[in-house]
Coordinates of C-alpha atoms in Angstrom, one line a residue:
Chain X
X1 CA -27.8 -156.6 109.0
X2 CA -31.5 -156.1 109.0
X3 CA -33.9 -155.8 111.9
X4 CA -37.6 -155.6 112.6
X5 CA -39.3 -154.3 115.7
X6 CA -42.6 -155.6 116.8
X7 CA -44.5 -153.9 119.6
X8 CA -46.2 -156.2 122.0
X9 CA -49.3 -155.6 124.1
X10 CA -47.5 -156.3 127.4
X11 CA -45.4 -153.2 127.3
X12 CA -42.4 -154.9 125.6
X13 CA -41.0 -154.8 122.1
X14 CA -39.5 -157.7 120.2
X15 CA -36.4 -156.9 118.2
X16 CA -35.7 -159.4 115.5
X17 CA -32.3 -159.2 113.8
X18 CA -30.9 -161.0 110.8
X19 CA -27.5 -161.2 109.1
X20 CA -28.7 -163.0 106.0
X21 CA -28.0 -160.0 104.0
X22 CA -24.3 -160.5 104.9
X23 CA -24.5 -164.1 103.9
X24 CA -24.2 -165.1 107.5
X25 CA -26.7 -167.6 108.8
X26 CA -27.6 -165.9 112.0
X27 CA -30.8 -164.5 113.4
X28 CA -31.4 -163.2 116.9
X29 CA -34.4 -162.1 118.8
X30 CA -34.6 -160.2 122.1
X31 CA -37.4 -158.7 124.1
X32 CA -36.9 -155.2 125.3
X33 CA -39.0 -153.2 127.8
X34 CA -40.6 -150.2 126.3
X35 CA -41.7 -149.1 122.9
X36 CA -40.1 -148.8 119.4
X37 CA -37.8 -146.0 120.5
X38 CA -36.4 -148.0 123.3
X39 CA -35.9 -151.0 121.0
X40 CA -34.3 -148.9 118.3
X41 CA -31.8 -147.5 120.9
X42 CA -30.8 -151.1 121.8
X43 CA -30.2 -152.2 118.2
X44 CA -26.5 -151.4 118.1
X45 CA -25.8 -153.2 121.4
X46 CA -27.7 -156.3 120.3
X47 CA -25.9 -156.3 117.0
X48 CA -22.5 -155.9 118.6
X49 CA -23.3 -158.7 121.1
X50 CA -24.3 -161.1 118.3
X51 CA -21.3 -160.3 116.2
X52 CA -19.1 -160.9 119.3
X53 CA -20.8 -164.1 120.5
X54 CA -21.0 -165.6 117.0
X55 CA -17.8 -164.2 115.6
X56 CA -17.0 -167.6 114.1
X57 CA -19.8 -167.2 111.7
X58 CA -18.5 -163.9 110.3
X59 CA -15.6 -163.7 107.9
X60 CA -12.3 -162.8 109.6
X61 CA -11.2 -159.2 109.0
X62 CA -8.5 -158.8 106.4
X63 CA -5.1 -157.9 107.7
X64 CA -3.8 -154.5 106.4
X65 CA -1.4 -154.8 103.6
X66 CA 2.3 -154.7 104.7
X67 CA 1.3 -155.6 108.3
X68 CA 3.4 -158.4 109.9
X69 CA 2.7 -160.5 112.8
X70 CA 3.8 -159.0 116.1
X71 CA 3.7 -155.5 114.8
X72 CA 1.5 -153.0 116.4
X73 CA -0.9 -151.0 114.4
X74 CA -0.7 -147.2 115.0
Chain K
X1 CA -198.2 -132.0 137.9
X2 CA -194.9 -130.8 136.5
X3 CA -192.5 -128.2 138.0
X4 CA -193.3 -125.9 135.2
X5 CA -196.8 -125.7 136.2
X6 CA -196.0 -124.2 139.6
X7 CA -194.9 -120.8 140.5
X8 CA -191.5 -120.5 142.2
X9 CA -191.1 -119.0 145.6
X10 CA -190.1 -115.3 145.9
X11 CA -188.9 -113.1 148.8
X12 CA -190.3 -109.8 150.0
X13 CA -188.9 -108.1 147.0
X14 CA -190.6 -110.5 144.7
X15 CA -187.2 -111.9 143.8
X16 CA -186.8 -115.7 143.4
X17 CA -185.2 -117.4 146.4
X18 CA -182.9 -120.5 146.4
X19 CA -185.5 -123.2 146.1
X20 CA -186.0 -126.7 144.7
X21 CA -189.0 -128.6 143.2
X22 CA -190.5 -131.2 145.5
X23 CA -192.3 -133.7 143.3
X24 CA -193.8 -135.3 146.4
X25 CA -195.6 -132.1 147.4
X26 CA -195.6 -130.8 143.9
X27 CA -194.4 -127.5 145.2
X28 CA -191.2 -125.4 145.1
X29 CA -189.7 -125.3 148.5
X30 CA -187.0 -123.1 149.9
X31 CA -183.6 -124.6 150.2
X32 CA -182.5 -125.3 153.8
X33 CA -178.9 -125.1 154.9
X34 CA -176.5 -124.5 157.8
X35 CA -173.0 -123.1 158.4
X36 CA -173.3 -121.2 155.1
X37 CA -174.0 -124.2 152.9
X38 CA -177.2 -125.6 151.4
X39 CA -178.4 -129.0 152.3
X40 CA -177.4 -131.7 149.9
X41 CA -178.8 -135.2 149.4
X42 CA -176.4 -138.0 148.3
X43 CA -177.6 -140.5 145.7
X44 CA -176.2 -143.8 144.9
X45 CA -175.6 -145.3 141.4
X46 CA -179.1 -146.8 141.6
X47 CA -180.6 -143.3 141.7
X48 CA -181.7 -143.7 145.3
X49 CA -180.5 -141.5 148.2
X50 CA -177.7 -143.0 150.2
X51 CA -179.0 -144.2 153.5
X52 CA -178.0 -143.0 156.9
X53 CA -178.1 -144.5 160.3
X54 CA -178.1 -142.5 163.4
X55 CA -177.1 -139.5 161.5
X56 CA -174.2 -141.3 159.8
X57 CA -173.7 -142.4 156.2
X58 CA -174.8 -146.0 156.0
X59 CA -171.4 -147.0 154.4
X60 CA -172.0 -150.7 155.1
X61 CA -171.2 -149.6 158.6
X62 CA -172.7 -152.5 160.2
X63 CA -170.7 -155.1 158.4
X64 CA -167.5 -153.1 159.0
X65 CA -168.2 -152.8 162.7
X66 CA -169.0 -156.5 162.9
X67 CA -165.7 -157.4 161.3
X68 CA -163.8 -155.0 163.4
X69 CA -165.4 -156.4 166.5
X70 CA -164.5 -159.9 165.4
X71 CA -161.0 -158.9 164.7
X72 CA -160.6 -157.2 168.0
X73 CA -161.7 -160.4 169.7
X74 CA -159.1 -162.4 167.8
X75 CA -155.9 -163.6 169.8
X76 CA -153.3 -162.5 167.2
X77 CA -149.8 -163.7 167.7
X78 CA -147.3 -161.1 168.6
X79 CA -143.8 -160.6 167.0
X80 CA -142.1 -162.3 169.9
X81 CA -144.5 -165.3 169.7
X82 CA -143.8 -165.6 166.0
X83 CA -140.0 -165.5 166.7
X84 CA -140.3 -168.3 169.2
X85 CA -142.4 -170.3 166.8
X86 CA -139.8 -169.8 164.1
X87 CA -137.0 -170.9 166.4
X88 CA -138.9 -174.0 167.3
X89 CA -139.6 -174.7 163.7
X90 CA -135.8 -174.5 163.0
X91 CA -135.1 -176.9 165.9
X92 CA -137.7 -179.3 164.5
X93 CA -136.1 -179.0 161.1
X94 CA -132.6 -179.9 162.5
X95 CA -134.1 -182.9 164.2
X96 CA -135.8 -184.0 161.1
X97 CA -132.5 -183.8 159.2
X98 CA -130.8 -185.9 161.9
X99 CA -133.6 -188.4 161.6
X100 CA -133.2 -188.4 157.8
X101 CA -129.4 -189.2 158.2
X102 CA -130.2 -192.1 160.5
X103 CA -132.8 -193.4 158.2
X104 CA -130.3 -193.3 155.3
X105 CA -127.8 -195.2 157.5
X106 CA -130.4 -197.8 158.4
X107 CA -131.3 -198.1 154.8
X108 CA -127.8 -199.3 154.1
X109 CA -127.8 -202.0 156.8
X110 CA -128.2 -205.7 155.9
X111 CA -131.0 -206.4 158.4
X112 CA -132.1 -209.9 159.0
X113 CA -135.3 -210.5 157.3
X114 CA -138.4 -211.6 159.2
X115 CA -138.0 -215.1 157.7
X116 CA -134.5 -215.5 159.0
X117 CA -135.4 -214.3 162.5
X118 CA -138.4 -216.7 162.5
X119 CA -136.1 -219.6 161.6
X120 CA -133.7 -218.8 164.4
X121 CA -136.5 -218.5 166.9
X122 CA -138.0 -221.8 165.7
X123 CA -134.7 -223.5 166.2
X124 CA -134.2 -222.1 169.7
X125 CA -137.6 -223.2 170.7
X126 CA -137.1 -226.7 169.2
X127 CA -133.8 -227.4 171.1
X128 CA -133.6 -225.1 174.1
X129 CA -130.6 -225.3 176.4
X130 CA -132.2 -226.4 179.6
X131 CA -130.6 -226.2 183.0
X132 CA -130.2 -230.0 183.1
X133 CA -128.3 -230.1 179.9
X134 CA -126.1 -227.3 181.1
X135 CA -125.3 -229.2 184.3
X136 CA -124.4 -232.3 182.3
X137 CA -122.1 -230.2 180.1
X138 CA -120.4 -228.6 183.2
X139 CA -119.9 -232.1 184.7
X140 CA -118.2 -233.3 181.5
X141 CA -116.0 -230.3 181.3
X142 CA -115.0 -230.8 184.9
X143 CA -114.0 -234.4 184.2
X144 CA -111.9 -233.4 181.3
X145 CA -110.2 -230.7 183.3
X146 CA -109.3 -233.2 186.1
X147 CA -107.8 -235.5 183.5
X148 CA -105.7 -232.8 182.0
X149 CA -104.5 -231.8 185.4
X150 CA -103.5 -235.4 186.1
X151 CA -101.6 -235.5 182.8
X152 CA -99.8 -232.2 183.5
X153 CA -98.8 -233.1 187.1
X154 CA -98.0 -236.8 186.3
X155 CA -100.4 -238.2 188.8
X156 CA -102.4 -240.1 186.3
X157 CA -99.7 -240.7 183.7
X158 CA -99.3 -239.3 180.3
X159 CA -101.7 -240.3 177.6
X160 CA -100.4 -242.0 174.6
X161 CA -99.6 -239.7 171.7
X162 CA -99.0 -240.3 168.1
X163 CA -96.8 -237.8 166.3
X164 CA -97.7 -236.8 162.8
X165 CA -95.6 -235.2 160.2
X166 CA -96.5 -232.2 158.0
X167 CA -97.7 -234.7 155.4
X168 CA -100.4 -236.0 157.7
X169 CA -98.7 -239.3 158.2
X170 CA -97.4 -240.7 161.5
X171 CA -93.8 -240.2 162.1
X172 CA -92.0 -243.5 161.8
X173 CA -89.8 -245.2 164.4
X174 CA -86.9 -247.6 164.1
X175 CA -85.8 -249.8 166.9
X176 CA -88.2 -248.0 169.2
X177 CA -86.5 -244.7 168.3
X178 CA -87.8 -241.9 166.3
X179 CA -86.6 -242.2 162.7
X180 CA -85.0 -238.7 162.8
X181 CA -83.7 -238.9 159.2
X182 CA -81.5 -241.7 160.5
X183 CA -80.6 -242.9 157.0
X184 CA -79.1 -239.5 156.0
X185 CA -77.3 -239.1 159.3
X186 CA -75.8 -242.5 159.0
X187 CA -74.7 -241.8 155.5
X188 CA -73.0 -238.6 156.5
X189 CA -71.2 -240.2 159.4
X190 CA -70.0 -243.0 157.1
X191 CA -68.7 -240.4 154.6
X192 CA -66.9 -238.6 157.4
X193 CA -65.4 -241.8 158.7
X194 CA -64.1 -242.6 155.2
X195 CA -62.6 -239.2 154.8
X196 CA -60.8 -239.4 158.1
X197 CA -59.4 -242.8 157.4
X198 CA -58.3 -241.9 153.9
X199 CA -56.5 -238.7 155.0
X200 CA -55.1 -239.6 158.3
X201 CA -51.5 -238.8 159.0
X202 CA -49.4 -241.8 158.2
X203 CA -45.7 -242.4 159.0
X204 CA -44.9 -242.1 155.3
X205 CA -46.7 -238.8 155.0
X206 CA -44.9 -237.5 158.1
X207 CA -41.5 -238.5 156.6
X208 CA -42.3 -236.7 153.4
X209 CA -43.4 -233.6 155.3
X210 CA -40.2 -233.8 157.4
X211 CA -38.1 -234.0 154.2
X212 CA -39.9 -231.0 152.7
X213 CA -39.4 -228.9 155.8
X214 CA -35.9 -230.0 156.4
X215 CA -33.9 -230.0 159.6
X216 CA -32.4 -227.1 161.6
X217 CA -28.9 -228.3 160.8
X218 CA -29.5 -228.2 157.0
X219 CA -27.0 -226.1 155.0
X220 CA -28.3 -222.7 153.9
X221 CA -29.4 -222.5 150.3
X222 CA -29.0 -218.9 149.1
X223 CA -29.1 -219.6 145.4
X224 CA -32.7 -218.7 144.4
X225 CA -32.5 -221.1 141.4
X226 CA -31.4 -224.1 143.6
X227 CA -33.8 -226.5 145.2
X228 CA -33.8 -227.0 149.0
X229 CA -35.9 -227.7 152.0
X230 CA -37.9 -225.0 153.5
X231 CA -35.5 -224.5 156.4
X232 CA -32.5 -224.4 154.1
X233 CA -34.2 -221.8 151.9
X234 CA -35.1 -219.7 154.9
X235 CA -31.6 -219.9 156.3
X236 CA -30.3 -218.8 152.8
X237 CA -32.8 -215.9 152.9
X238 CA -31.7 -215.0 156.4
X239 CA -28.1 -215.0 155.3
X240 CA -28.9 -212.6 152.5
X241 CA -30.8 -210.3 154.8
X242 CA -27.9 -210.2 157.2
X243 CA -25.6 -209.2 154.3
X244 CA -28.0 -206.5 153.2
X245 CA -28.3 -205.3 156.7
X246 CA -24.5 -204.9 157.0
X247 CA -24.4 -202.9 153.7
X248 CA -27.1 -200.6 154.9
X249 CA -25.3 -200.1 158.2
X250 CA -22.1 -199.2 156.2
X251 CA -24.1 -196.6 154.2
X252 CA -25.8 -195.1 157.2
X253 CA -22.6 -194.9 159.3
X254 CA -20.5 -193.7 156.4
X255 CA -18.0 -196.6 156.5
X256 CA -19.1 -197.9 153.1
X257 CA -20.9 -195.0 151.3
X258 CA -23.1 -195.8 148.3
X259 CA -22.2 -194.5 144.9
X260 CA -25.4 -192.9 143.6
X261 CA -26.2 -191.1 140.4
X262 CA -29.3 -189.1 140.4
X263 CA -31.2 -188.7 137.1
X264 CA -34.0 -186.3 136.3
X265 CA -32.7 -183.6 138.7
X266 CA -32.4 -180.0 137.6
X267 CA -28.9 -180.1 139.1
X268 CA -27.8 -182.3 136.3
X269 CA -26.5 -180.8 133.1
X270 CA -28.1 -182.7 130.4
X271 CA -27.3 -180.5 127.4
X272 CA -24.5 -178.3 126.3
X273 CA -24.5 -174.9 127.9
X274 CA -24.7 -171.8 125.9
X275 CA -22.4 -169.0 126.9
X276 CA -21.9 -165.5 125.7
X277 CA -21.7 -161.8 126.6
X278 CA -24.5 -159.4 126.8
X279 CA -24.5 -155.6 126.9
X280 CA -26.7 -154.3 129.6
X281 CA -27.8 -150.7 129.0
X282 CA -30.2 -148.3 130.7
X283 CA -32.9 -149.8 128.6
X284 CA -34.2 -153.0 130.2
X285 CA -33.7 -155.9 127.9
X286 CA -33.8 -159.7 128.1
X287 CA -30.7 -161.5 129.2
X288 CA -29.5 -164.7 127.5
X289 CA -26.3 -166.1 126.2
X290 CA -27.0 -166.8 122.5
X291 CA -29.0 -165.3 119.8
X292 CA -32.3 -166.1 121.6
X293 CA -33.3 -167.5 124.9
X294 CA -32.2 -171.2 125.2
X295 CA -35.2 -173.5 124.9
X296 CA -36.0 -175.6 128.0
X297 CA -33.3 -174.0 130.0
X298 CA -32.8 -175.1 133.5
X299 CA -30.4 -172.5 134.7
X300 CA -29.3 -168.9 133.9
X301 CA -26.0 -167.6 135.3
X302 CA -25.2 -163.9 134.9
X303 CA -21.9 -162.4 136.0
X304 CA -21.4 -158.7 136.3
X305 CA -18.0 -158.1 134.5
X306 CA -18.0 -154.4 135.3
X307 CA -15.7 -153.3 138.1
X308 CA -17.6 -150.2 138.9
X309 CA -21.2 -150.4 137.7
X310 CA -24.0 -152.6 138.9
X311 CA -27.1 -153.6 137.2
X312 CA -30.5 -154.9 138.3
X313 CA -32.5 -157.9 137.2
X314 CA -36.2 -158.7 137.2
X315 CA -39.2 -159.3 135.0
X316 CA -40.2 -157.2 132.0
X317 CA -41.2 -154.2 134.2
X318 CA -37.8 -154.1 135.9
X319 CA -36.5 -150.6 136.6
X320 CA -33.3 -149.1 138.0
X321 CA -35.1 -148.9 141.3
X322 CA -37.1 -152.1 141.7
X323 CA -34.8 -154.7 140.2
X324 CA -32.6 -157.0 142.2
X325 CA -29.1 -155.5 142.2
X326 CA -26.0 -157.4 141.0
X327 CA -22.9 -155.8 142.3
X328 CA -19.7 -155.4 140.2
X329 CA -18.0 -158.7 139.8
X330 CA -21.0 -160.6 141.4
X331 CA -22.8 -163.5 139.9
X332 CA -26.5 -164.3 140.1
X333 CA -28.0 -167.7 139.3
X334 CA -31.6 -168.4 138.3
X335 CA -33.0 -172.0 138.1
X336 CA -36.1 -172.8 136.1
X337 CA -38.6 -175.4 135.4
X338 CA -37.6 -176.4 131.9
X339 CA -41.3 -176.7 130.9
X340 CA -41.9 -173.1 131.7
X341 CA -40.2 -170.3 129.7
X342 CA -39.4 -167.4 132.1
X343 CA -37.6 -164.3 130.6
X344 CA -35.2 -162.4 132.8
X345 CA -34.6 -158.7 132.1
X346 CA -31.6 -156.6 133.1
X347 CA -31.1 -152.9 133.3
X348 CA -27.9 -150.9 134.1
X349 CA -28.0 -148.3 136.8
X350 CA -25.7 -146.2 134.8
X351 CA -23.7 -146.6 131.5
X352 CA -23.7 -149.7 129.4
X353 CA -21.8 -152.6 130.9
X354 CA -20.9 -156.2 129.9
X355 CA -22.2 -159.3 131.6
X356 CA -21.1 -162.9 131.1
X357 CA -24.1 -165.2 130.6
X358 CA -24.3 -169.0 130.8
X359 CA -27.5 -171.0 130.0
X360 CA -27.9 -174.7 130.8

């Protein structure tokens, strides 16, 4: 994941996020109140939301070896 | 003899005294004087002594006195008299100016010449209006006046008159009647008569008209493509109006509600909604369902999925104090004009929380 923060003149910051580097065709953009520091603090939340909302775009996680269906991981 | 041949006068001490040589007496004579000064004799440029009269220098005294006497006898004008004279001169000057103006005006007039006036006078003298002539004229005028009075009051009958037109020709008559454009009037009446006779209401025309209008008992024709008499078509139209009236009554009283589909309303979902979750933190951030704000969105629905925390929504300057609060489990809906992009920001009042978002 890569992101870019652009500070706007109206007191907001635009956070542009891309998952191209993960071979996922997904880009997001969100406006955040405050400066670069505020936007930076929001990066992990925005990334998590995108990964959750567009989970179908990301490769499914591999099952641990020896794990069978119905068995709980410890 | 000469003065140098005579001895000068001396005093008792044999000293010479003030003296002068008198050629007349051919003797030196003692100088006479008075008031401490010696006598002097004035001489004129001609070498002769200046004359005196009555003990005064004869400085043309006579002529001067004559002139002074003459001047004294003169009646000189005083300053007041001169002022009066000047004032009168000015008045005279003003009158002269007025006369000059009048003369200029007169110079511009076209006066009758002496010759013209003489001709007029000669004519008046040749044929003067005598009293007898004036009496004859008055008699004639009186007679004319009497005749005019008779014509006016009808006592002597009207005089014959001949009417003339603007072209100077007598107005013509026909059958002892004035030819008041009789030909044109007769032509117009003839044309009117012809028109009335040609377009009069005949039985055949009335039958055709009756067929076109139809009868009251004619069957209603409600098919707009079918032919029919006017009454039949009107009855068909009336029937349709009554049917329409019944349907409107059914809609208004609810017995036969109309099935209506509205288009173009913001209440209609015209595109697939976008849904998702969003994490709301203590940093105000825009809220949308997808990766970016949905273009031309009409509605934004946000549900607080936290069971304990609430968040606030507003514009980009929203804070934990001024935003509109959304209680735990509550839902807030925003409706937009699709043509106007309006970002909505959310901020948590505490820890980060999840919200469900739907954009239409």
